[in-house]
PDB file of C-alpha atoms in Angstrom:
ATOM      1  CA  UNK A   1      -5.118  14.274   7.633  1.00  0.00           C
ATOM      2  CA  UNK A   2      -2.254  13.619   4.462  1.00  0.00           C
ATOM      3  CA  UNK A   3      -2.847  13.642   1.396  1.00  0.00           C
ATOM      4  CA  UNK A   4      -1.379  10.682  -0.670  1.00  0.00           C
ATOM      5  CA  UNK A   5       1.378  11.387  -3.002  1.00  0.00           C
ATOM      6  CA  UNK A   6      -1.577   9.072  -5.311  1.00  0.00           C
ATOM      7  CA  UNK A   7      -4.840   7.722  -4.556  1.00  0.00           C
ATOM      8  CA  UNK A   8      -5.962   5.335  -7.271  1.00  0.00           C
ATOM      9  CA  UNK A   9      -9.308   4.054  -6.984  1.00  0.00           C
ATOM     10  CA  UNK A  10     -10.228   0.622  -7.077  1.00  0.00           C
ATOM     11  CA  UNK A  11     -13.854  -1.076  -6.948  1.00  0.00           C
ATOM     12  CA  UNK A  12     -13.230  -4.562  -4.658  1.00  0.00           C
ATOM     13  CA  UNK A  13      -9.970  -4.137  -3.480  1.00  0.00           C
ATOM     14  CA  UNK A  14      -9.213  -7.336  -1.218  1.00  0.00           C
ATOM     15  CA  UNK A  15      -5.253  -7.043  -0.241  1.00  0.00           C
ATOM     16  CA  UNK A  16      -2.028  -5.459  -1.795  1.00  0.00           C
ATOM     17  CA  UNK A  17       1.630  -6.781  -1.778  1.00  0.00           C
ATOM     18  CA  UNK A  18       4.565  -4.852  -2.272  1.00  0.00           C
ATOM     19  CA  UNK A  19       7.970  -5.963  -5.468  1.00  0.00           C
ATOM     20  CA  UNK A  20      10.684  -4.399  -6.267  1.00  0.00           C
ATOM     21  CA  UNK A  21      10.887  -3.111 -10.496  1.00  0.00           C
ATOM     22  CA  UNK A  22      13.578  -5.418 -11.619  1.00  0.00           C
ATOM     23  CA  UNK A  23      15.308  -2.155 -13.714  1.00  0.00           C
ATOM     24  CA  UNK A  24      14.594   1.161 -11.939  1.00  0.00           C
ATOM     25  CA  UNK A  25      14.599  -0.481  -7.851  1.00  0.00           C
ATOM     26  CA  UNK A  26      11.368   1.913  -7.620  1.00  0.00           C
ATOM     27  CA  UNK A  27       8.739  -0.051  -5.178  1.00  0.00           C
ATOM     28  CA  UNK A  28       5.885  -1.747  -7.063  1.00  0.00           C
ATOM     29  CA  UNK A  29       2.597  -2.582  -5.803  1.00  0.00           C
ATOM     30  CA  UNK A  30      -0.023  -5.461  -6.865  1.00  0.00           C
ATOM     31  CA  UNK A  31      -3.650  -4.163  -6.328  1.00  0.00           C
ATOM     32  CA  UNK A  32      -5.873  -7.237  -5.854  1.00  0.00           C
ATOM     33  CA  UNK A  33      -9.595  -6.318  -6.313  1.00  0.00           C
ATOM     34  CA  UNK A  34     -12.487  -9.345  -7.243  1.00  0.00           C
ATOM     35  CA  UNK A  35     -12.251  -8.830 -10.514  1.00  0.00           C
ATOM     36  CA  UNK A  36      -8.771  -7.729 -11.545  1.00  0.00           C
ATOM     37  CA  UNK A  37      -5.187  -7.375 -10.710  1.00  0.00           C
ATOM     38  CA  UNK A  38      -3.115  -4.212 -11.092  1.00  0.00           C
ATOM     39  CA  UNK A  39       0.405  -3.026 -10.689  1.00  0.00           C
ATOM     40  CA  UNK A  40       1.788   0.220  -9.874  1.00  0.00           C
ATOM     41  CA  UNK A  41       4.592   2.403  -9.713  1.00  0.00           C
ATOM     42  CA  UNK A  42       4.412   3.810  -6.252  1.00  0.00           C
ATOM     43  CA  UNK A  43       7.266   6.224  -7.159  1.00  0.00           C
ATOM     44  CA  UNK A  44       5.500   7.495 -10.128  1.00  0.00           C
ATOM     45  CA  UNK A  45       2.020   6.463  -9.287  1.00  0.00           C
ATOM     46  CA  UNK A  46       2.006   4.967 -13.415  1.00  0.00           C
ATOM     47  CA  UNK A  47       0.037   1.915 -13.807  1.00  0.00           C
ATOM     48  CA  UNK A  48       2.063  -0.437 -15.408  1.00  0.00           C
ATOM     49  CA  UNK A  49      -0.125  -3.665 -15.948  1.00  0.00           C
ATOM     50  CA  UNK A  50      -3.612  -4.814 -15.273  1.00  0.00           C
ATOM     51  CA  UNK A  51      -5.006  -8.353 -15.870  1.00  0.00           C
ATOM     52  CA  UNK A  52      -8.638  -7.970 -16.407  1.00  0.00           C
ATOM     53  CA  UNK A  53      -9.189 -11.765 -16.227  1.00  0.00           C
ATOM     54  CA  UNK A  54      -7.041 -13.305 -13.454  1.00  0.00           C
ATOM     55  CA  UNK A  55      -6.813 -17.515 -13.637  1.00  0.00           C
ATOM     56  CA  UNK A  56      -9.881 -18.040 -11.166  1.00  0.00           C
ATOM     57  CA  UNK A  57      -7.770 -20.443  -9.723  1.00  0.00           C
ATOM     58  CA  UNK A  58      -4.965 -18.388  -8.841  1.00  0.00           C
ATOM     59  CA  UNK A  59      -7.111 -14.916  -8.543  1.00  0.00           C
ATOM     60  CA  UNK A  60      -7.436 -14.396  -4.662  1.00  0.00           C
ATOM     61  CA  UNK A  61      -4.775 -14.160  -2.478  1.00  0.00           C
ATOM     62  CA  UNK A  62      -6.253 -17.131   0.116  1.00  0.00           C
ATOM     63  CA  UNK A  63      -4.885 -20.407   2.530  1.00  0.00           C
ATOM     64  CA  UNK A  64      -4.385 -22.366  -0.857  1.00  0.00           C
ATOM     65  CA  UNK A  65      -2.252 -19.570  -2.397  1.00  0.00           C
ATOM     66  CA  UNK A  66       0.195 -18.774   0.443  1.00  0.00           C
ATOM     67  CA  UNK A  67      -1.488 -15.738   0.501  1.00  0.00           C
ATOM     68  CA  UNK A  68       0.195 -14.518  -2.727  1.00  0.00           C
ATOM     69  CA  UNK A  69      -0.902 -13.549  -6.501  1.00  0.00           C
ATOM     70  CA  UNK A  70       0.901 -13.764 -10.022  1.00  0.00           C
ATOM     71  CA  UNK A  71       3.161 -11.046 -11.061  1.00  0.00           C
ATOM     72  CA  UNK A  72       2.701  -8.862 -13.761  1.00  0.00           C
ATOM     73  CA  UNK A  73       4.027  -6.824 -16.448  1.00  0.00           C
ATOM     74  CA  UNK A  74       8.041  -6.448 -15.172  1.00  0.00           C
ATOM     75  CA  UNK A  75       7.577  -8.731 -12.563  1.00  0.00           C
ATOM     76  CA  UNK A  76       5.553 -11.807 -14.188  1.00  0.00           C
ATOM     77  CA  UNK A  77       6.707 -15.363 -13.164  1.00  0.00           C
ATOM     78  CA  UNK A  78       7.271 -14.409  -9.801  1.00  0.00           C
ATOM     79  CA  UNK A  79       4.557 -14.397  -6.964  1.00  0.00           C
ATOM     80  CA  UNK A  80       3.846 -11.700  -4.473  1.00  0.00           C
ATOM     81  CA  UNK A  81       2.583 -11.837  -0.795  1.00  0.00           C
ATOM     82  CA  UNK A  82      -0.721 -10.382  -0.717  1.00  0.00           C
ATOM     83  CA  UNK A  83      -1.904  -8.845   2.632  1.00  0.00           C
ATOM     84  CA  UNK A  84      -5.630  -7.991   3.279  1.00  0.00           C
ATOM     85  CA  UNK A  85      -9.092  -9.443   3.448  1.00  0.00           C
ATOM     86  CA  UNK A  86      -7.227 -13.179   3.387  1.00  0.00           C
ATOM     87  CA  UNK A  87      -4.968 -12.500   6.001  1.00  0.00           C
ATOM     88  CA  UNK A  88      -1.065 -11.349   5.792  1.00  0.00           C
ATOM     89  CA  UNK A  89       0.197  -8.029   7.286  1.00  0.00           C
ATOM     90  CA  UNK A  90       2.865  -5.377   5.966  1.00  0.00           C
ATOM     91  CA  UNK A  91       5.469  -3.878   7.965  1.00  0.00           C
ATOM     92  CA  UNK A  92       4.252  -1.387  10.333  1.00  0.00           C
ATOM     93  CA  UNK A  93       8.727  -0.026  11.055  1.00  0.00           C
ATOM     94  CA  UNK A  94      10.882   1.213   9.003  1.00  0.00           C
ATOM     95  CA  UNK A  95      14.669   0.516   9.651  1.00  0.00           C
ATOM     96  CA  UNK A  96      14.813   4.244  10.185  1.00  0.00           C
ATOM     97  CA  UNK A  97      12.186   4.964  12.798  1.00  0.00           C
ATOM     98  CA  UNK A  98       9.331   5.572  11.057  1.00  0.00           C
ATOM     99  CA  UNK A  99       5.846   3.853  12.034  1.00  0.00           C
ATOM    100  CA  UNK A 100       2.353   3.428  11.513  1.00  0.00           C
ATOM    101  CA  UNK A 101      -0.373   2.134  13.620  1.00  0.00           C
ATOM    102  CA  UNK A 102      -3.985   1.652  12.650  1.00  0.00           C
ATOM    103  CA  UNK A 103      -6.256   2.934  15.352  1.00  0.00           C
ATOM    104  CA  UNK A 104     -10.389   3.045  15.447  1.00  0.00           C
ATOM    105  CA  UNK A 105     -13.049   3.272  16.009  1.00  0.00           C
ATOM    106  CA  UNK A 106     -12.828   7.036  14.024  1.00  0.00           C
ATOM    107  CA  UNK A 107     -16.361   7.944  13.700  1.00  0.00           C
ATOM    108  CA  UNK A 108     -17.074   4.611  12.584  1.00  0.00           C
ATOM    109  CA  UNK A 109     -14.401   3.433  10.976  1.00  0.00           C
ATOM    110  CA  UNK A 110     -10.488   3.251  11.449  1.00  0.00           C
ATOM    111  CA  UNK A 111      -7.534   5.094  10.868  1.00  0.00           C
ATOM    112  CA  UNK A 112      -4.110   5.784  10.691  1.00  0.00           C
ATOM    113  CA  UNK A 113      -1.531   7.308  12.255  1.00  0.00           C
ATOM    114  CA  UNK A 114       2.371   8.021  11.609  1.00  0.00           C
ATOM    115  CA  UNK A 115       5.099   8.691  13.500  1.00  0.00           C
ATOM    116  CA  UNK A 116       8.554   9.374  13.594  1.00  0.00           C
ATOM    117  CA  UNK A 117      10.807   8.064  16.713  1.00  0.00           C
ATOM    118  CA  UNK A 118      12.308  11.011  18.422  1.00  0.00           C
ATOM    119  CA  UNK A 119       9.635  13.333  17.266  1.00  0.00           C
ATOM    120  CA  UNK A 120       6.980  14.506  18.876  1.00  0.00           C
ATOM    121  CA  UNK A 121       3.447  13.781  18.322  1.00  0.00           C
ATOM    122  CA  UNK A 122       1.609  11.705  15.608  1.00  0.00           C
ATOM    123  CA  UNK A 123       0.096  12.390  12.228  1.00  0.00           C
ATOM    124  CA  UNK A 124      -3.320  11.260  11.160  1.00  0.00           C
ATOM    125  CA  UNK A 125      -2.668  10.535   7.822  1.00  0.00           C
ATOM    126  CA  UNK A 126      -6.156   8.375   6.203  1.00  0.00           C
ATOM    127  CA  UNK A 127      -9.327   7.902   7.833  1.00  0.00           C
ATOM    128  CA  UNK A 128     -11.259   5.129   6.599  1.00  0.00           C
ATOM    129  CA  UNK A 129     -14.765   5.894   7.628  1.00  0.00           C
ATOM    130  CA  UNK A 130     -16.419   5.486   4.434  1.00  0.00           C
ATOM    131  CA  UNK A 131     -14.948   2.341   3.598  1.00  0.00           C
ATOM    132  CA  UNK A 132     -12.991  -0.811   5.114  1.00  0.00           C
ATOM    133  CA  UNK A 133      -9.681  -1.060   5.612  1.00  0.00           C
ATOM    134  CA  UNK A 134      -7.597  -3.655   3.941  1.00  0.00           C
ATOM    135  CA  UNK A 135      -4.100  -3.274   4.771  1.00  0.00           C
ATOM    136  CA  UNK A 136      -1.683  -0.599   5.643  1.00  0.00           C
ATOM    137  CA  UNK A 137       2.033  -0.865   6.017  1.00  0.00           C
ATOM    138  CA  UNK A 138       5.282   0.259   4.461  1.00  0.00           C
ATOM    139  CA  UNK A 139       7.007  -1.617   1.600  1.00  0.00           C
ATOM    140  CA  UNK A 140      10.170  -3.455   2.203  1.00  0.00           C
ATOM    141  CA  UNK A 141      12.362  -0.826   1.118  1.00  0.00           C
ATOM    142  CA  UNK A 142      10.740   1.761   4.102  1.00  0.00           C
ATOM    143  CA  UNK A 143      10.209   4.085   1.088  1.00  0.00           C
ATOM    144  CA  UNK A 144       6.677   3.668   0.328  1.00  0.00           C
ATOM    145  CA  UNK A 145       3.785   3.363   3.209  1.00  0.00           C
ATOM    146  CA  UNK A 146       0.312   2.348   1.085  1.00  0.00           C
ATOM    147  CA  UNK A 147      -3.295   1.921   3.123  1.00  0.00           C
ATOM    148  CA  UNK A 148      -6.012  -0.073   0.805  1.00  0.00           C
ATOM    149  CA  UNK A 149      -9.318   0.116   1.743  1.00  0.00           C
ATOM    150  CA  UNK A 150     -12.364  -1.790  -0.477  1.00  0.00           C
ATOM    151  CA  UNK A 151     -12.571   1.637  -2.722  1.00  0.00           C
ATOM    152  CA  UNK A 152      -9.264   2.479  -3.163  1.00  0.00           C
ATOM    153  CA  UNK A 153      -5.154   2.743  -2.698  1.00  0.00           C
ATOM    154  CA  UNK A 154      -3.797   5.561  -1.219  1.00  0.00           C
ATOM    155  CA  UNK A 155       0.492   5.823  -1.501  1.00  0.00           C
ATOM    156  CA  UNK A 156       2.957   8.083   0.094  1.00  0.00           C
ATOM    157  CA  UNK A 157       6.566   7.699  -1.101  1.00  0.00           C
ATOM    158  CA  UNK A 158      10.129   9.193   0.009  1.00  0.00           C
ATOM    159  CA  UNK A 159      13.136   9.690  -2.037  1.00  0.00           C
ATOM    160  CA  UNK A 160      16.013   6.941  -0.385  1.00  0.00           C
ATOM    161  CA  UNK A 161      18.335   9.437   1.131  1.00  0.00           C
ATOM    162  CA  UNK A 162      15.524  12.122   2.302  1.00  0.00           C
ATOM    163  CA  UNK A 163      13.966  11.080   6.145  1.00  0.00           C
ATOM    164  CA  UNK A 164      11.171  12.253   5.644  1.00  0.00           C
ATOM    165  CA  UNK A 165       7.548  10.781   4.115  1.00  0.00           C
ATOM    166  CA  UNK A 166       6.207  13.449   1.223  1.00  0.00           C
ATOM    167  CA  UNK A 167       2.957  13.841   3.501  1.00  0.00           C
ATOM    168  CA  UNK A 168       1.115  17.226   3.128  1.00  0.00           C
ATOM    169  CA  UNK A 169      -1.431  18.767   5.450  1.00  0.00           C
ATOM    170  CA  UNK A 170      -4.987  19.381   4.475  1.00  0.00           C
TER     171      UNK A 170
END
């Protein structure tokens, strides 16, 4: 198994979705939890904004949503898909041959697994048998792969002209 480049915990966490930081281009993601929103730097693993008390009518990514959440801090006013517990997927490819599959049961739970095309063999890189998985996938931009589970978000990022993911072995 990898260790994450960051693993931020969070109590609750139903879904994630993935923005670009309007100034920097680093890849943001919105952490969606019950009782709070959060969004992160996945470059520099800095929270940048939290809303304690989400609009209960806009709080949950769900059907009446379009599976999406409210914006914050650099990226307020704009709405971001939100895959998880509700529904919605991330990518599971990146233009450049990575990708990711989540397999299970691993003693009692699920995991992960990624690969490179043209390289052999597969990397377990987040085993989710103490908690439930939410959503795993890589952001738009191919440069950030995050798995949520209910407890936490775990990130791995890559520079944009390195190939490979900053995964370690443990």
């Amino acid at each position: 198994m990898c260790a994450p480049a960051y693993a931020v915990p969070v109590g609750g966490l139903v879904g994630i979705g993935f923005a670009t930081h309007p100034d920097s281009g680093h890849d943001l993601v919105l952490a969606v939890s019950h009782s709070a929103h959060g969004l992160f730097d996945a470059v520099t693993g800095e929270r940048l904004a939290q809303d304690d008390d989400p609009d209960p009518e806009d709080a949950l990514p769900d059907e009446a949503s379009g599976l999406s959440c409210p914006g914050l801090g650099p990226i307020a006013g704009s709405r971001v898909r939100v895959a998880g517990l509700f529904g919605g997927g991330l990518r599971t490819t990146t233009e450049d041959g990575w990708s990711l599959e989540v397999a299970g049961p691993v003693r009692s739970g699920e995991g992960v697994l990624l690969s490179r095309a043209g390289r052999e063999g597969e990397r377990w890189i987040h085993d989710t048998a103490r908690t439930e998985l939410r959503a795993a996938g890589f952001s738009p931009s191919g440069l950030t792969l995050a798995v949520a589970t209910s407890s936490d978000l775990a990130l791995w990022t890559r520079r944009p002209l390195k190939h490979a993911m900053t995964v370690h072995q443990s």
